[in-house]
Coordinates of C-alpha atoms in Angstrom, one line a residue:
M1 CA -214.1 -54.3 69.5
R2 CA -213.5 -56.8 66.9
T3 CA -214.5 -54.8 64.0
R4 CA -212.0 -51.9 65.4
F5 CA -209.3 -54.4 65.6
I6 CA -209.7 -55.7 62.1
F7 CA -209.8 -52.0 61.0
L8 CA -206.6 -51.2 62.9
I9 CA -205.0 -54.3 61.3
A10 CA -206.1 -53.3 57.9
I11 CA -204.8 -49.7 58.4
W12 CA -201.3 -51.1 59.3
I13 CA -201.2 -53.7 56.3
I14 CA -201.8 -50.7 53.9
G15 CA -199.1 -48.5 55.8
W16 CA -196.7 -51.4 55.5
L17 CA -197.4 -51.7 51.8
N18 CA -196.9 -48.4 51.2
I19 CA -193.7 -48.3 53.1
T20 CA -192.5 -51.4 51.3
I21 CA -193.3 -50.2 47.9
A22 CA -191.6 -46.7 48.5
Q23 CA -188.5 -48.7 49.3
E24 CA -188.3 -50.9 46.4
P25 CA -185.6 -50.1 43.7
I26 CA -186.7 -48.3 40.7
L27 CA -185.1 -48.5 37.3
R28 CA -187.3 -47.0 34.2
Q29 CA -186.8 -45.6 30.9
Y30 CA -189.3 -42.9 29.9
A31 CA -190.0 -41.6 26.2
V32 CA -188.8 -37.9 26.6
G33 CA -187.9 -36.7 22.8
D34 CA -189.4 -37.5 19.5
W35 CA -186.6 -38.8 17.6
T36 CA -183.1 -40.0 18.8
S37 CA -182.2 -37.6 21.5
G38 CA -183.9 -37.1 25.1
A39 CA -182.4 -37.3 28.5
F40 CA -183.3 -36.8 32.2
I41 CA -180.9 -34.1 33.7
T42 CA -181.8 -34.2 37.4
A43 CA -184.4 -35.4 40.0
C44 CA -185.7 -33.7 43.1
I45 CA -187.7 -35.2 46.0
H46 CA -191.2 -33.5 45.8
P47 CA -192.5 -32.1 49.0
N48 CA -195.8 -34.0 48.6
G49 CA -194.0 -37.4 47.9
G50 CA -192.8 -38.8 44.9
Y51 CA -190.4 -37.1 42.6
L52 CA -189.9 -34.3 40.0
V53 CA -187.5 -35.3 37.3
L54 CA -186.2 -32.6 34.9
G55 CA -185.6 -33.6 31.2
S56 CA -184.4 -32.6 27.8
A57 CA -186.6 -33.3 24.8
N58 CA -185.4 -32.7 21.3
S59 CA -188.0 -32.6 18.4
W60 CA -187.8 -32.6 14.6
Q61 CA -189.0 -29.1 14.0
Q62 CA -189.5 -27.5 17.4
G63 CA -186.0 -27.4 18.7
T64 CA -184.9 -28.5 22.4
R65 CA -187.6 -28.3 24.9
T66 CA -187.3 -28.3 28.9
A67 CA -189.7 -31.0 30.3
L68 CA -191.0 -32.1 33.8
F69 CA -192.0 -35.5 34.7
R70 CA -194.1 -35.9 38.1
L71 CA -193.5 -39.3 39.3
D72 CA -195.2 -41.1 42.3
N73 CA -193.3 -43.3 44.7
E74 CA -193.4 -46.1 42.2
G75 CA -192.0 -44.3 39.3
D76 CA -195.4 -44.0 37.7
T77 CA -196.1 -40.6 35.7
L78 CA -198.7 -38.4 37.2
W79 CA -198.3 -35.6 34.9
T80 CA -195.9 -34.2 32.4
K81 CA -195.4 -30.6 31.3
A82 CA -192.9 -29.0 28.6
Y83 CA -191.7 -25.3 28.0
W84 CA -190.2 -24.3 24.6
R85 CA -190.0 -21.6 22.2
H86 CA -192.0 -21.2 18.8
D87 CA -190.3 -22.2 15.6
L88 CA -186.7 -23.3 15.9
G89 CA -185.8 -21.7 19.0
D90 CA -184.3 -23.9 21.9
R91 CA -185.2 -23.8 25.5
W92 CA -182.9 -26.4 27.2
P93 CA -182.6 -27.5 30.9
I94 CA -179.5 -27.0 32.7
D95 CA -180.2 -27.7 36.4
M96 CA -183.0 -27.7 38.9
T97 CA -183.5 -27.2 42.7
T98 CA -186.3 -27.3 45.2
A99 CA -187.3 -24.2 47.0
Q100 CA -186.6 -24.3 50.5
D101 CA -189.8 -22.7 51.6
G102 CA -191.7 -25.4 49.9
S103 CA -193.1 -23.1 47.1
G104 CA -192.0 -24.7 44.3
F105 CA -188.8 -25.5 42.2
Y106 CA -186.2 -23.6 40.2
I107 CA -185.2 -24.5 36.8
L108 CA -182.1 -23.1 35.3
M109 CA -182.3 -23.1 31.6
G110 CA -180.6 -22.0 28.2
N111 CA -182.6 -20.0 25.7
A112 CA -181.8 -19.4 21.9
I113 CA -184.0 -17.4 19.4
P114 CA -182.3 -19.0 17.3
T115 CA -179.0 -17.4 17.5
I116 CA -179.2 -15.2 20.3
Q117 CA -178.5 -16.7 23.7
Y118 CA -179.2 -16.4 27.3
N119 CA -179.7 -18.3 30.4
A120 CA -183.0 -17.7 32.5
V121 CA -184.4 -19.1 35.8
L122 CA -187.9 -20.3 35.7
K123 CA -190.0 -20.8 39.0
V124 CA -192.7 -23.2 38.9
N125 CA -195.2 -24.3 41.5
L126 CA -195.8 -27.8 42.7
E127 CA -197.9 -28.7 39.7
G128 CA -195.3 -27.6 37.2
D129 CA -197.2 -24.3 36.4
S130 CA -194.8 -21.6 35.8
L131 CA -194.8 -18.6 38.3
W132 CA -192.1 -16.2 36.8
Q133 CA -188.9 -16.2 34.6
T134 CA -186.0 -13.9 35.2
Q135 CA -183.2 -13.3 32.5
V136 CA -179.6 -13.9 34.4
S137 CA -177.2 -13.2 31.6
N138 CA -177.1 -10.8 28.9
S139 CA -178.4 -11.5 25.2
T140 CA -176.0 -11.5 22.5
D141 CA -175.7 -12.7 19.0
Q142 CA -173.0 -15.0 19.8
W143 CA -173.4 -18.7 20.7
V144 CA -171.3 -18.3 24.0
N145 CA -173.5 -16.2 26.1
A146 CA -175.5 -18.8 28.1
P147 CA -172.6 -19.4 30.7
F148 CA -174.5 -20.3 33.7
N149 CA -173.9 -24.1 34.8
A150 CA -175.5 -24.7 38.1
I151 CA -178.5 -23.5 40.4
G152 CA -178.8 -24.0 44.2
S153 CA -181.7 -23.1 46.8
L154 CA -181.3 -20.5 49.6
E155 CA -182.6 -20.7 53.1
D156 CA -184.7 -17.5 52.4
G157 CA -186.7 -19.1 49.7
G158 CA -184.7 -17.6 46.8
C159 CA -182.1 -19.3 44.7
V160 CA -178.5 -18.7 43.4
V161 CA -176.9 -19.3 40.0
A162 CA -173.3 -19.6 39.1
G163 CA -171.1 -20.0 36.0
N164 CA -169.3 -17.4 34.0
G165 CA -169.9 -14.0 33.0
Y166 CA -169.5 -14.2 29.3
F167 CA -167.6 -17.3 28.5
F168 CA -164.3 -16.1 27.3
D169 CA -162.0 -13.7 29.3
N170 CA -164.4 -13.0 32.1
P171 CA -164.3 -13.9 35.8
P172 CA -166.4 -16.8 37.6
L173 CA -169.8 -15.3 38.3
V174 CA -172.5 -15.9 41.1
T175 CA -175.9 -14.3 41.2
A176 CA -178.8 -14.5 43.7
L177 CA -182.3 -14.1 43.3
S178 CA -185.4 -13.6 45.7
S179 CA -188.3 -16.0 45.8
G180 CA -190.1 -13.5 43.5
G181 CA -187.5 -13.4 41.0
Q182 CA -185.7 -10.1 41.8
I183 CA -181.8 -10.2 41.4
Q184 CA -180.6 -9.5 45.0
W185 CA -176.8 -9.4 44.2
N186 CA -174.0 -10.3 41.8
N187 CA -170.3 -11.3 42.4
A188 CA -167.9 -11.9 39.8
I189 CA -164.4 -12.8 41.4
S190 CA -161.0 -12.2 39.8
P191 CA -158.8 -13.3 38.2
S192 CA -160.4 -14.0 34.9
G193 CA -159.2 -16.6 32.5
A194 CA -159.7 -18.3 29.1
Y195 CA -162.7 -19.9 30.4
S196 CA -162.8 -19.8 34.2
H197 CA -166.2 -21.0 35.6
Y198 CA -168.5 -22.5 38.4
K199 CA -170.1 -25.8 37.8
R200 CA -171.8 -26.4 41.2
I201 CA -172.9 -24.1 44.0
R202 CA -174.4 -25.1 47.5
Q203 CA -175.4 -23.3 50.5
G204 CA -173.9 -24.6 53.8
P205 CA -175.8 -25.1 57.3
D206 CA -174.1 -21.8 58.3
S207 CA -175.7 -19.9 55.4
H208 CA -172.4 -19.6 53.7
L209 CA -172.1 -20.4 49.7
F210 CA -169.6 -22.7 48.3
A211 CA -169.2 -22.7 44.5
V212 CA -166.6 -25.1 42.8
G213 CA -165.2 -25.1 39.0
T214 CA -162.3 -24.6 37.0
H215 CA -159.8 -21.7 36.4
S216 CA -158.3 -21.6 32.9
S217 CA -155.3 -19.5 31.6
Y218 CA -153.7 -18.6 28.5
D219 CA -150.4 -18.3 30.0
P220 CA -148.5 -21.2 28.4
G221 CA -146.0 -21.4 31.3
M222 CA -149.0 -22.1 33.7
N223 CA -151.6 -25.0 34.0
H224 CA -154.4 -24.0 32.0
S225 CA -157.0 -25.9 33.9
R226 CA -157.1 -25.9 37.9
M227 CA -159.6 -26.8 40.4
M228 CA -161.1 -23.8 42.0
I229 CA -163.4 -23.4 45.2
S230 CA -164.6 -20.3 46.4
K231 CA -166.8 -19.5 50.0
F232 CA -169.1 -16.5 50.0
S233 CA -171.1 -15.2 52.9
G234 CA -175.0 -15.5 52.5
S235 CA -175.1 -11.8 51.2
G236 CA -172.4 -12.7 48.4
T237 CA -169.3 -11.3 49.9
L238 CA -166.3 -13.4 48.9
L239 CA -164.5 -14.8 52.1
W240 CA -162.0 -16.9 50.3
S241 CA -161.0 -18.5 47.1
R242 CA -158.5 -21.5 46.3
Q243 CA -156.9 -22.9 43.4
F244 CA -154.9 -26.4 43.0
N245 CA -152.5 -27.9 40.9
S246 CA -151.5 -24.3 39.6
G247 CA -147.7 -25.2 39.3
T248 CA -145.4 -24.3 36.2
P249 CA -143.6 -26.9 34.0
L250 CA -140.5 -26.2 36.1
S251 CA -142.1 -26.9 39.5
G252 CA -143.2 -30.3 38.7
D253 CA -147.1 -29.7 39.3
M254 CA -148.0 -29.7 35.7
R255 CA -151.2 -31.7 36.4
L256 CA -154.5 -30.4 34.9
S257 CA -157.5 -30.4 37.3
E258 CA -161.1 -29.6 37.4
G259 CA -163.8 -29.4 40.1
H260 CA -167.1 -30.6 39.5
D261 CA -169.1 -30.8 42.8
V262 CA -169.0 -29.5 46.6
L263 CA -170.5 -30.5 49.7
P264 CA -170.7 -28.0 52.5
L265 CA -170.1 -29.4 56.0
A266 CA -171.3 -28.5 59.4
D267 CA -168.1 -27.2 60.6
G268 CA -168.0 -24.5 58.0
G269 CA -165.3 -26.6 55.5
C270 CA -166.5 -28.5 52.6
I271 CA -165.4 -31.6 50.4
I272 CA -164.8 -31.1 46.7
T273 CA -164.5 -33.6 43.7
G274 CA -163.3 -33.6 40.1
Y275 CA -160.3 -35.2 38.4
L276 CA -156.6 -34.5 38.5
T277 CA -154.4 -35.8 35.3
D278 CA -151.2 -37.8 35.2
P279 CA -148.2 -35.4 34.7
G280 CA -148.1 -33.9 31.1
I281 CA -151.1 -36.2 30.0
T282 CA -154.4 -34.2 29.4
F283 CA -157.0 -37.2 29.3
Q284 CA -155.6 -39.3 31.5
G285 CA -155.8 -39.6 35.4
Q286 CA -157.9 -39.9 38.7
T287 CA -160.6 -38.8 40.5
I288 CA -159.6 -36.5 43.4
V289 CA -161.6 -35.8 46.5
R290 CA -160.3 -32.9 49.1
R291 CA -161.6 -32.0 52.2
L292 CA -161.0 -28.2 53.4
D293 CA -161.5 -26.6 56.6
Q294 CA -163.6 -23.3 57.4
D295 CA -160.8 -21.2 56.1
G296 CA -159.9 -23.0 52.8
N297 CA -157.1 -25.2 54.2
E298 CA -156.5 -28.6 52.9
V299 CA -157.5 -31.3 55.8
W300 CA -156.7 -34.3 53.4
T301 CA -156.6 -35.5 49.7
K302 CA -157.6 -38.6 48.1
T303 CA -157.2 -40.0 44.5
W304 CA -158.8 -43.1 43.2
F305 CA -159.0 -45.4 40.2
A306 CA -156.0 -44.5 38.4
H307 CA -155.9 -46.6 35.1
P308 CA -153.5 -46.3 32.2
N309 CA -155.4 -44.5 29.3
D310 CA -158.4 -43.7 31.2
L311 CA -159.6 -40.5 33.0
S312 CA -161.5 -40.9 36.3
T313 CA -163.8 -37.9 37.3
G314 CA -165.7 -37.4 40.5
F315 CA -169.1 -35.9 39.4
N316 CA -171.3 -35.9 42.5
L317 CA -171.3 -35.7 46.2
Q318 CA -174.0 -36.4 48.6
P319 CA -174.3 -36.7 52.4
S320 CA -175.1 -40.4 53.4
G321 CA -176.2 -40.1 57.1
S322 CA -174.0 -41.2 60.2
G323 CA -171.1 -39.0 59.3
N324 CA -170.4 -40.4 55.9
F325 CA -171.0 -39.3 52.2
L326 CA -171.1 -40.8 48.9
V327 CA -169.0 -40.2 45.9
F328 CA -170.2 -40.9 42.2
L329 CA -167.5 -41.0 39.7
H330 CA -166.9 -41.9 36.1
Q331 CA -164.2 -43.6 34.2
Y332 CA -163.7 -43.0 30.5
G333 CA -161.0 -43.9 27.9
S334 CA -159.5 -46.7 25.6
S335 CA -160.1 -49.5 28.6
A336 CA -163.5 -48.5 30.3
A337 CA -166.5 -46.4 30.3
G338 CA -168.6 -46.5 33.1
A339 CA -169.3 -45.4 36.5
T340 CA -168.8 -46.2 40.1
L341 CA -170.6 -45.2 43.4
M342 CA -168.3 -45.1 46.6
K343 CA -169.2 -44.6 50.2
C344 CA -166.5 -42.8 52.3
S345 CA -166.1 -41.8 56.1
M346 CA -165.2 -38.1 56.8
D347 CA -161.6 -39.0 56.8
G348 CA -161.9 -40.1 53.2
D349 CA -161.6 -43.8 53.6
S350 CA -163.9 -46.0 51.3
I351 CA -166.3 -48.0 53.4
W352 CA -167.7 -49.8 50.1
T353 CA -167.6 -49.5 46.4
Q354 CA -170.3 -50.5 43.8
W355 CA -169.3 -50.5 40.0
G356 CA -171.1 -51.4 37.0
Y357 CA -173.2 -48.2 36.4
D358 CA -173.5 -46.9 32.8
Y359 CA -171.5 -43.9 31.8
P360 CA -174.5 -41.4 31.3
I361 CA -175.8 -42.0 34.7
R362 CA -175.5 -39.2 37.4
M363 CA -176.1 -39.4 41.3
K364 CA -178.9 -36.6 42.4
E365 CA -180.3 -36.7 45.8
V366 CA -180.5 -39.2 48.9
Q367 CA -183.6 -39.7 50.6
N368 CA -184.1 -39.9 54.3
N369 CA -184.1 -43.8 54.4
G370 CA -180.8 -43.8 52.3
Q371 CA -182.1 -44.5 48.8
I372 CA -180.2 -42.9 46.2
L373 CA -181.8 -40.9 43.0
M374 CA -180.0 -41.2 39.9
T375 CA -180.7 -39.9 36.4
G376 CA -179.4 -40.2 32.8
Y377 CA -180.3 -41.2 29.3
A378 CA -179.8 -44.1 27.0
P379 CA -177.5 -43.0 24.2
S380 CA -178.8 -42.5 20.7
S381 CA -182.5 -42.9 21.8
P382 CA -185.3 -40.6 23.1
Y383 CA -185.3 -42.2 26.7
G384 CA -184.5 -40.8 29.8
I385 CA -183.5 -43.0 32.7
F386 CA -184.6 -42.6 36.4
I387 CA -183.0 -45.0 39.0
R388 CA -183.9 -45.3 42.9
T389 CA -181.5 -47.8 44.5
S390 CA -182.3 -49.6 47.5
P391 CA -180.9 -48.3 51.1
D392 CA -177.2 -47.8 51.1
G393 CA -174.7 -49.4 53.5
T394 CA -176.2 -52.4 54.2
G395 CA -173.5 -54.9 55.1
S396 CA -170.8 -52.3 54.1
A397 CA -169.3 -54.7 51.8
P398 CA -167.5 -54.0 48.4
Y399 CA -169.5 -54.9 45.3
N400 CA -169.7 -58.6 44.5
S401 CA -172.0 -61.3 43.5
D402 CA -173.5 -61.5 46.9
N403 CA -174.4 -58.0 47.5
K404 CA -174.5 -56.3 43.9
L405 CA -178.3 -55.8 44.2
R406 CA -177.9 -53.4 47.3
G407 CA -177.5 -50.6 44.7
L408 CA -179.6 -51.3 41.5
L409 CA -176.8 -51.6 38.8
I410 CA -177.2 -51.2 34.8
T411 CA -174.7 -53.4 33.1
S412 CA -175.3 -52.9 29.6
M413 CA -173.8 -50.0 27.7
W414 CA -175.0 -49.4 23.9
P415 CA -177.8 -48.9 24.4
I416 CA -179.6 -49.1 28.0
F417 CA -182.5 -51.6 27.7
A418 CA -182.5 -54.5 30.2
P419 CA -183.7 -54.7 33.2
A420 CA -185.5 -51.3 32.4
R421 CA -189.1 -51.3 31.8
V422 CA -190.1 -49.2 28.5
D423 CA -193.5 -47.8 28.3
R424 CA -194.3 -45.5 25.6
R425 CA -197.4 -44.4 27.1
R426 CA -195.0 -42.5 29.5
S427 CA -193.9 -40.1 26.9
L428 CA -194.4 -36.2 26.9
D429 CA -198.2 -35.6 27.2
R430 CA -198.7 -32.6 24.7
S431 CA -202.1 -32.0 26.3
R432 CA -200.5 -30.6 29.5
C433 CA -197.8 -28.4 27.9
S434 CA -197.2 -24.8 28.3
I435 CA -195.6 -22.0 26.2
V436 CA -194.0 -19.4 27.9

């Protein structure tokens, strides 16, 4: 009996240690490229625990490669794999999502051989081995034809990509693929414009798809950049599409705007974010966040962080439990270059704010325990950055000297070093590379 009791205590201690380790913040740099250019693009929670991180690796005579880093719960590398083209061809990563059926991951990438360009979706299994690749844009000898910007997973196990049909003078385009790589449907919406395109696409809990981006126009009497949001059925039928800040010089609404992310909601509506410039000024303005109902009607609009000579842009949205959401935004201009994390209620009111993140950092996913995953890069270096913050919302207070470690912050700018741990042994393992 005593032996059994000791055994149970030992199991409890081991479990407690594993949970504690999994909840510790992580801030690490990993050597991705060979020279001065490497970056982490995005990160996904791995179904078997830990994470899969998508990186861009530049090399001297092999062009740009797509790299995968498999990390455990402590941030240690389990394996790395790379996908590239022979000679000077490029194969660069754009976005990644987890297959909802648990079969692997979908990677959206661009390809150049070396002047012909196109987009392709690569599916890999849970160990990073390639299963299939499907070309989703037409090959061309022009540099403009890798126009897809985002990929999202579908509840049927497939995926959907969004962007633009052919870069210039073509409509925004959405394409769905099955879990086996077959193209299921395409939908190009009108009107087209100088460079109208989607930047993010997500499927909501009711199977509807939301795509957000920008509508552009050559017309000098119209705003040449307008926030655009479209809602599709699960089979690709356009339900509605909205544009904002589409006035004329005489209407007093000459403010440029772009959409960068969308968060579908349980009521069939969504929240979108991007930027809104000051009237008549292109590179000065605020982060804008809008909530829309299921029919695309505006519920509320918030703008934040207006500073003279700076442009503040909302880049990422994520749910945060208890009916709240997170906004990750960037400020850039003559007076600032950094990023801010905000937690907001569904009414758009700020609950707390953390600032001090470096400009190249992006928010990616939120774990069930509230920890936030972020990726980025160290400027002018081969290092990719991976961050896991502590659980959000503790104390629900703004950033200050007493609670600034609630979220792990990077405070240096050029380059990012302390307090990250640099381990060159975590560089790309060429013995585990695949050429496809």
